[in-house]
């Protein structure tokens, strides 16, 4: 019988799409879950790194001699040599290994560094200054015009764009931006490395269990078969933990050298300075639109920094989702004395959204139109899923009561100094899976276990796998023992780009259905029926129409004989697959209250309507969306990396100084999953990134609607708001 | 150097509690004597030695011996000395709430207090809330773990989970003080804990549920 790789219809599921507690929820909520930071092998030594105090300098010397003599210190070593250039503050220059935290701290304090200071540039927002400092590079762009030049008109591009702006009913020009933020993983980057008998076990805090083992091989002069990367739990990654990193391999080398397990986790400030930041983005935007707000021409220039090497928000997210038929976009890369940017949940989309969907809202403001209507009309300029956006907009508007609450920009009633406003934005993401493997074992006593070198970022990977296999075998979720988190298991996808759930759902459903086919064959032979007539349901493999005819799961498994049934699962997501797909829409609407006297913005209500194909676990899916909204509120109202423009020092690299929302800052959050049959039929699509994209623009638009003035650059801190209001008055 | 025994029992028969009463709870008031292997003699109760000392901490209802230096934080003593790793090192100070434990019934950041200061005071860590099992299972029996942990699980109030133990302990302390907290009070009173994944929206109904459950006597 050919196995058909599909999901059961909605009305025939038993656990798929339900609301399930995370299978590892108890471990996480009782402190039993062990993170890399928590692994304490016998005889373990502690290591800490020293960061360079200067943002740009040359090393003259790093003297570790005094540190080596500190009681309890086993080793103090420079990680840089004289002449090496340091290009951002906090780059690791030395490491100390010792018996206790205190000894290591004392050792670090005893290290003497001598540096030759070099010119620093960190203020990428000031493009003119960046150009003057020779830190700005034009990095291309794109022009798309419907009309073609009639002859060899070299100035056609400028003339045509000028003509389109002249013909536009309204022209809006604005400056928009979003400052750099850090990943701020609460478990910093690092590892506990255990070298024993020529083999390495690296308890690495990683989003990439399958892909990091090989990175230790070169530095340790061994081959990957002698390396195990282990990560049962990871305390946040958000795109910053795909690599073993220099401090990861250093930790392993130290363990080998000292022949003791070594734990090297970054201190909080070094974590923020080194181990992950999201590029900023600033843009000058000019838009032409018709009198209904439909955009006819877009012209933008954006710039940003991806760190010392440059790099930037790429051109293709401008304009974002709503792309008119005529546009020109240009990009400039700025090099700053900051660490290299890393992928940050939905890379580049939040910046694209914040720099362009704000501008679209300004078109509505200028025309005195309802933002909802302007976004709706501009769906003609959306390439994919225009109908999904329209439906999601309807649902979101109803949930936030848009029609009743709407007022034109700046025209709402004020209560003292408090004004309220509404704003919205739309987003898109891929979320398709990648080829991944797994192994499924069915034991003769009925036990079921699965193995894959995947990881759980907090999205509930274990639970997703358990649900997929439970549904496949007709068993309760608790009957499936899921094993992930070791590189010795069958290779699976890294967790980034929202690919995990689609990847593991594909591989485990594939393998599960193949295993079930073999189980059905055994049962069919025993009962002398056709395997095709059997179904796995309610803990039995039984006749589709006659539930009494069949065997319990346990009885069926006993037919396996002595050995477990082992089946490999191969996930091969493709456009043809009925199990998974790629590409989602998503709409968010925010209601805020702004105090014109203090500049404080408060979230009142925030609605997210999100499609994700087929929902595997409703409870964790909703949590992902709530979490993304809160992370989005952080970027919209609170967090930014603050650098001293003169020295390049990272001024807020501690949790007390780096502002993030707390429990009391989130207002009322409403999540609605959009899963009509048409979406469910597309199969599983990843969800982690999309809902984190829109909050910046949606909240900025709500603030603009409240104030009648655009606060162009996120985060909308009280200072930003007050400065903007002051500039407007002047 | 062998760790020196700081607990005062033996010859003079002075109880540890009496010893501590004499020494004052604050380690800041404790005189440090430099030099190897100095013993905290019973006749000089205010003296502890630089280097390792063995102290006894009252953790989760058990008297547990642990080697600490005068500068060892409670967090280091718990995590590295006793392998109780539920409390997490997230910030350098108390600003993340990640290392929250109960000390004498009150919430403290274990990374902001010295282990020596905690002698003789009952310490409750998240591991003390009944969740000693590392078993991976989404189904929890009532009574198996603390109602706060159970509500966190049922409301999916953890994502990566790294902040969760600290959050659970903060909620525990908050509800001990405010057993009938309203949602508005919950939103006001639990701002000491930082979560990066954004579980606040799940924590709020979890805490509301615990209040309701307590009211219903479950």
GROMACS .gro file of C-alpha atoms in nm, chain A residues 447-704:
model
  258
  447UNK     CA    1   0.651   0.220   2.398
  448UNK     CA    2   0.713   0.486   2.136
  449UNK     CA    3   1.014   0.713   2.116
  450UNK     CA    4   1.153   0.953   1.864
  451UNK     CA    5   1.501   1.091   1.805
  452UNK     CA    6   1.610   1.406   1.623
  453UNK     CA    7   1.896   1.650   1.672
  454UNK     CA    8   1.655   1.938   1.699
  455UNK     CA    9   1.621   2.186   1.984
  456UNK     CA   10   1.354   2.375   2.169
  457UNK     CA   11   1.385   2.752   2.168
  458UNK     CA   12   1.071   2.778   2.375
  459UNK     CA   13   0.833   2.724   2.088
  460UNK     CA   14   0.753   2.375   2.211
  461UNK     CA   15   0.945   2.153   1.967
  462UNK     CA   16   0.912   1.844   2.187
  463UNK     CA   17   0.541   1.897   2.216
  464UNK     CA   18   0.493   1.946   1.843
  465UNK     CA   19   0.675   1.619   1.773
  466UNK     CA   20   0.475   1.438   2.041
  467UNK     CA   21   0.146   1.569   1.898
  468UNK     CA   22   0.238   1.471   1.542
  469UNK     CA   23   0.329   1.115   1.643
  470UNK     CA   24   0.038   1.081   1.886
  471UNK     CA   25  -0.203   1.181   1.611
  472UNK     CA   26  -0.034   0.942   1.369
  473UNK     CA   27  -0.045   0.642   1.603
  474UNK     CA   28  -0.381   0.719   1.766
  475UNK     CA   29  -0.216   0.755   2.108
  476UNK     CA   30  -0.227   1.019   2.380
  477UNK     CA   31   0.042   1.288   2.362
  478UNK     CA   32   0.195   1.163   2.687
  479UNK     CA   33   0.262   0.821   2.529
  480UNK     CA   34   0.532   0.961   2.302
  481UNK     CA   35   0.882   1.000   2.444
  482UNK     CA   36   1.058   1.265   2.242
  483UNK     CA   37   1.438   1.286   2.236
  484UNK     CA   38   1.603   1.599   2.098
  485UNK     CA   39   1.899   1.810   2.197
  486UNK     CA   40   2.199   1.592   2.108
  487UNK     CA   41   2.409   1.609   1.795
  488UNK     CA   42   2.439   1.230   1.804
  489UNK     CA   43   2.073   1.200   1.700
  490UNK     CA   44   1.960   1.207   1.334
  491UNK     CA   45   2.036   1.550   1.187
  492UNK     CA   46   1.751   1.798   1.194
  493UNK     CA   47   1.708   2.162   1.105
  494UNK     CA   48   1.852   2.447   1.306
  495UNK     CA   49   1.586   2.662   1.473
  496UNK     CA   50   1.579   2.990   1.291
  497UNK     CA   51   1.360   3.154   1.033
  498UNK     CA   52   1.060   2.973   1.177
  499UNK     CA   53   1.162   2.655   0.998
  500UNK     CA   54   1.159   2.414   1.291
  501UNK     CA   55   0.794   2.324   1.326
  502UNK     CA   56   0.744   2.265   0.954
  503UNK     CA   57   1.070   2.065   0.941
  504UNK     CA   58   1.004   1.834   1.235
  505UNK     CA   59   0.637   1.797   1.148
  506UNK     CA   60   0.734   1.679   0.799
  507UNK     CA   61   1.000   1.435   0.917
  508UNK     CA   62   0.801   1.288   1.204
  509UNK     CA   63   0.474   1.261   1.013
  510UNK     CA   64   0.663   1.097   0.726
  511UNK     CA   65   0.840   0.850   0.951
  512UNK     CA   66   0.530   0.800   1.162
  513UNK     CA   67   0.311   0.713   0.866
  514UNK     CA   68   0.575   0.475   0.731
  515UNK     CA   69   0.596   0.306   1.071
  516UNK     CA   70   0.219   0.289   1.097
  517UNK     CA   71   0.199   0.122   0.756
  518UNK     CA   72   0.422  -0.156   0.889
  519UNK     CA   73   0.216  -0.185   1.205
  520UNK     CA   74  -0.104  -0.206   1.000
  521UNK     CA   75   0.049  -0.480   0.788
  522UNK     CA   76   0.122  -0.689   1.097
  523UNK     CA   77  -0.228  -0.635   1.233
  524UNK     CA   78  -0.386  -0.705   0.895
  525UNK     CA   79  -0.202  -1.037   0.871
  526UNK     CA   80  -0.306  -1.131   1.222
  527UNK     CA   81  -0.672  -1.036   1.173
  528UNK     CA   82  -0.677  -1.149   0.811
  529UNK     CA   83  -0.809  -0.819   0.682
  530UNK     CA   84  -0.680  -0.565   0.433
  531UNK     CA   85  -0.426  -0.320   0.578
  532UNK     CA   86  -0.607  -0.046   0.390
  533UNK     CA   87  -0.916  -0.105   0.599
  534UNK     CA   88  -0.732  -0.024   0.923
  535UNK     CA   89  -0.694   0.298   1.114
  536UNK     CA   90  -0.498   0.396   1.428
  537UNK     CA   91  -0.733   0.564   1.668
  538UNK     CA   92  -0.808   0.580   2.040
  539UNK     CA   93  -0.518   0.355   2.133
  540UNK     CA   94  -0.614   0.084   1.885
  541UNK     CA   95  -0.534  -0.026   1.535
  542UNK     CA   96  -0.876  -0.122   1.416
  543UNK     CA   97  -1.121  -0.145   1.132
  544UNK     CA   98  -1.223   0.195   0.995
  545UNK     CA   99  -1.594   0.126   1.021
  546UNK     CA  100  -1.607  -0.139   1.293
  547UNK     CA  101  -1.418  -0.018   1.603
  548UNK     CA  102  -1.463  -0.353   1.778
  549UNK     CA  103  -1.258  -0.526   1.511
  550UNK     CA  104  -0.892  -0.463   1.587
  551UNK     CA  105  -0.610  -0.481   1.839
  552UNK     CA  106  -0.503  -0.250   2.115
  553UNK     CA  107  -0.180  -0.060   2.040
  554UNK     CA  108   0.000  -0.280   2.290
  555UNK     CA  109  -0.131  -0.601   2.136
  556UNK     CA  110  -0.037  -0.473   1.794
  557UNK     CA  111   0.315  -0.392   1.912
  558UNK     CA  112   0.357  -0.739   2.059
  559UNK     CA  113   0.340  -0.867   1.701
  560UNK     CA  114   0.679  -0.704   1.644
  561UNK     CA  115   0.851  -0.998   1.816
  562UNK     CA  116   1.180  -0.937   1.992
  563UNK     CA  117   1.301  -0.617   1.836
  564UNK     CA  118   1.170  -0.267   1.816
  565UNK     CA  119   1.047  -0.137   1.486
  566UNK     CA  120   1.283   0.138   1.376
  567UNK     CA  121   1.182   0.373   1.100
  568UNK     CA  122   1.370   0.670   0.966
  569UNK     CA  123   1.172   0.978   0.886
  570UNK     CA  124   1.280   1.210   0.609
  571UNK     CA  125   1.125   1.548   0.586
  572UNK     CA  126   1.143   1.679   0.235
  573UNK     CA  127   0.937   1.995   0.232
  574UNK     CA  128   0.857   2.088  -0.124
  575UNK     CA  129   0.586   2.281  -0.307
  576UNK     CA  130   0.423   1.943  -0.368
  577UNK     CA  131   0.413   1.842  -0.003
  578UNK     CA  132   0.073   1.835   0.158
  579UNK     CA  133   0.227   1.837   0.505
  580UNK     CA  134   0.392   2.177   0.504
  581UNK     CA  135   0.411   2.496   0.311
  582UNK     CA  136   0.563   2.842   0.321
  583UNK     CA  137   0.442   3.200   0.326
  584UNK     CA  138   0.207   3.375   0.564
  585UNK     CA  139   0.031   3.709   0.597
  586UNK     CA  140  -0.064   3.874   0.926
  587UNK     CA  141  -0.229   4.192   1.049
  588UNK     CA  142  -0.181   4.382   1.374
  589UNK     CA  143  -0.371   4.677   1.518
  590UNK     CA  144  -0.266   4.879   1.819
  591UNK     CA  145  -0.442   5.125   2.045
  592UNK     CA  146  -0.224   5.352   2.255
  593UNK     CA  147  -0.256   5.637   2.500
  594UNK     CA  148   0.007   5.911   2.480
  595UNK     CA  149   0.074   6.170   2.747
  596UNK     CA  150   0.170   6.490   2.567
  597UNK     CA  151   0.325   6.631   2.882
  598UNK     CA  152   0.547   6.340   2.979
  599UNK     CA  153   0.589   6.175   2.641
  600UNK     CA  154   0.497   5.838   2.787
  601UNK     CA  155   0.323   5.597   2.550
  602UNK     CA  156   0.107   5.327   2.705
  603UNK     CA  157  -0.031   5.022   2.531
  604UNK     CA  158  -0.407   5.003   2.574
  605UNK     CA  159  -0.498   4.719   2.341
  606UNK     CA  160  -0.305   4.527   2.081
  607UNK     CA  161  -0.462   4.279   1.839
  608UNK     CA  162  -0.282   4.024   1.622
  609UNK     CA  163  -0.453   3.815   1.357
  610UNK     CA  164  -0.218   3.554   1.219
  611UNK     CA  165  -0.238   3.270   0.968
  612UNK     CA  166   0.009   2.983   0.989
  613UNK     CA  167  -0.139   2.711   0.771
  614UNK     CA  168  -0.233   2.414   0.987
  615UNK     CA  169  -0.210   2.463   1.362
  616UNK     CA  170  -0.036   2.177   1.545
  617UNK     CA  171  -0.066   2.304   1.904
  618UNK     CA  172  -0.300   2.596   1.956
  619UNK     CA  173  -0.174   2.679   2.304
  620UNK     CA  174   0.193   2.719   2.214
  621UNK     CA  175   0.104   2.888   1.885
  622UNK     CA  176  -0.088   3.153   2.075
  623UNK     CA  177   0.204   3.189   2.317
  624UNK     CA  178   0.438   3.252   2.026
  625UNK     CA  179   0.215   3.531   1.903
  626UNK     CA  180   0.173   3.688   2.248
  627UNK     CA  181   0.549   3.670   2.294
  628UNK     CA  182   0.619   3.826   1.957
  629UNK     CA  183   0.378   4.110   2.031
  630UNK     CA  184   0.552   4.178   2.361
  631UNK     CA  185   0.892   4.163   2.196
  632UNK     CA  186   0.752   4.401   1.937
  633UNK     CA  187   0.631   4.638   2.208
  634UNK     CA  188   0.988   4.629   2.341
  635UNK     CA  189   1.131   4.745   2.008
  636UNK     CA  190   0.857   4.999   1.955
  637UNK     CA  191   0.860   5.170   2.293
  638UNK     CA  192   1.155   5.060   2.506
  639UNK     CA  193   1.477   4.909   2.384
  640UNK     CA  194   1.772   5.053   2.198
  641UNK     CA  195   2.146   5.011   2.206
  642UNK     CA  196   2.287   5.340   2.333
  643UNK     CA  197   2.646   5.418   2.236
  644UNK     CA  198   2.859   5.708   2.343
  645UNK     CA  199   2.921   5.895   2.017
  646UNK     CA  200   3.273   5.995   2.119
  647UNK     CA  201   3.414   5.677   2.267
  648UNK     CA  202   3.179   5.419   2.122
  649UNK     CA  203   3.116   5.281   2.470
  650UNK     CA  204   2.798   5.076   2.500
  651UNK     CA  205   2.629   5.276   2.774
  652UNK     CA  206   2.335   5.052   2.860
  653UNK     CA  207   2.483   4.704   2.842
  654UNK     CA  208   2.334   4.588   3.171
  655UNK     CA  209   1.979   4.479   3.235
  656UNK     CA  210   1.917   4.765   3.477
  657UNK     CA  211   1.997   5.015   3.200
  658UNK     CA  212   1.862   4.840   2.892
  659UNK     CA  213   1.493   4.916   2.897
  660UNK     CA  214   1.251   4.636   2.825
  661UNK     CA  215   0.880   4.608   2.895
  662UNK     CA  216   0.770   4.447   3.217
  663UNK     CA  217   0.450   4.265   3.295
  664UNK     CA  218   0.266   4.590   3.366
  665UNK     CA  219   0.358   4.748   3.032
  666UNK     CA  220   0.178   4.526   2.784
  667UNK     CA  221  -0.184   4.638   2.805
  668UNK     CA  222  -0.452   4.406   2.676
  669UNK     CA  223  -0.330   4.163   2.412
  670UNK     CA  224  -0.567   3.979   2.179
  671UNK     CA  225  -0.456   3.693   1.955
  672UNK     CA  226  -0.668   3.543   1.682
  673UNK     CA  227  -0.538   3.256   1.472
  674UNK     CA  228  -0.675   3.266   1.119
  675UNK     CA  229  -0.714   2.904   1.011
  676UNK     CA  230  -0.998   2.860   0.761
  677UNK     CA  231  -0.999   2.533   0.561
  678UNK     CA  232  -0.815   2.706   0.277
  679UNK     CA  233  -0.524   2.790   0.509
  680UNK     CA  234  -0.532   2.461   0.700
  681UNK     CA  235  -0.506   2.274   0.370
  682UNK     CA  236  -0.162   2.430   0.313
  683UNK     CA  237  -0.014   2.224   0.596
  684UNK     CA  238   0.223   2.335   0.870
  685UNK     CA  239   0.399   2.673   0.839
  686UNK     CA  240   0.638   2.821   1.093
  687UNK     CA  241   0.513   3.097   1.316
  688UNK     CA  242   0.793   3.235   1.533
  689UNK     CA  243   0.892   3.532   1.320
  690UNK     CA  244   0.587   3.685   1.150
  691UNK     CA  245   0.407   3.836   1.449
  692UNK     CA  246   0.721   4.018   1.567
  693UNK     CA  247   0.737   4.225   1.248
  694UNK     CA  248   0.437   4.460   1.261
  695UNK     CA  249   0.441   4.599   1.615
  696UNK     CA  250   0.689   4.879   1.542
  697UNK     CA  251   0.491   5.028   1.256
  698UNK     CA  252   0.150   4.955   1.410
  699UNK     CA  253   0.242   5.122   1.739
  700UNK     CA  254   0.417   5.414   1.566
  701UNK     CA  255   0.106   5.464   1.354
  702UNK     CA  256  -0.113   5.459   1.664
  703UNK     CA  257   0.106   5.720   1.832
  704UNK     CA  258   0.093   5.934   1.517
   0.00000   0.00000   0.00000
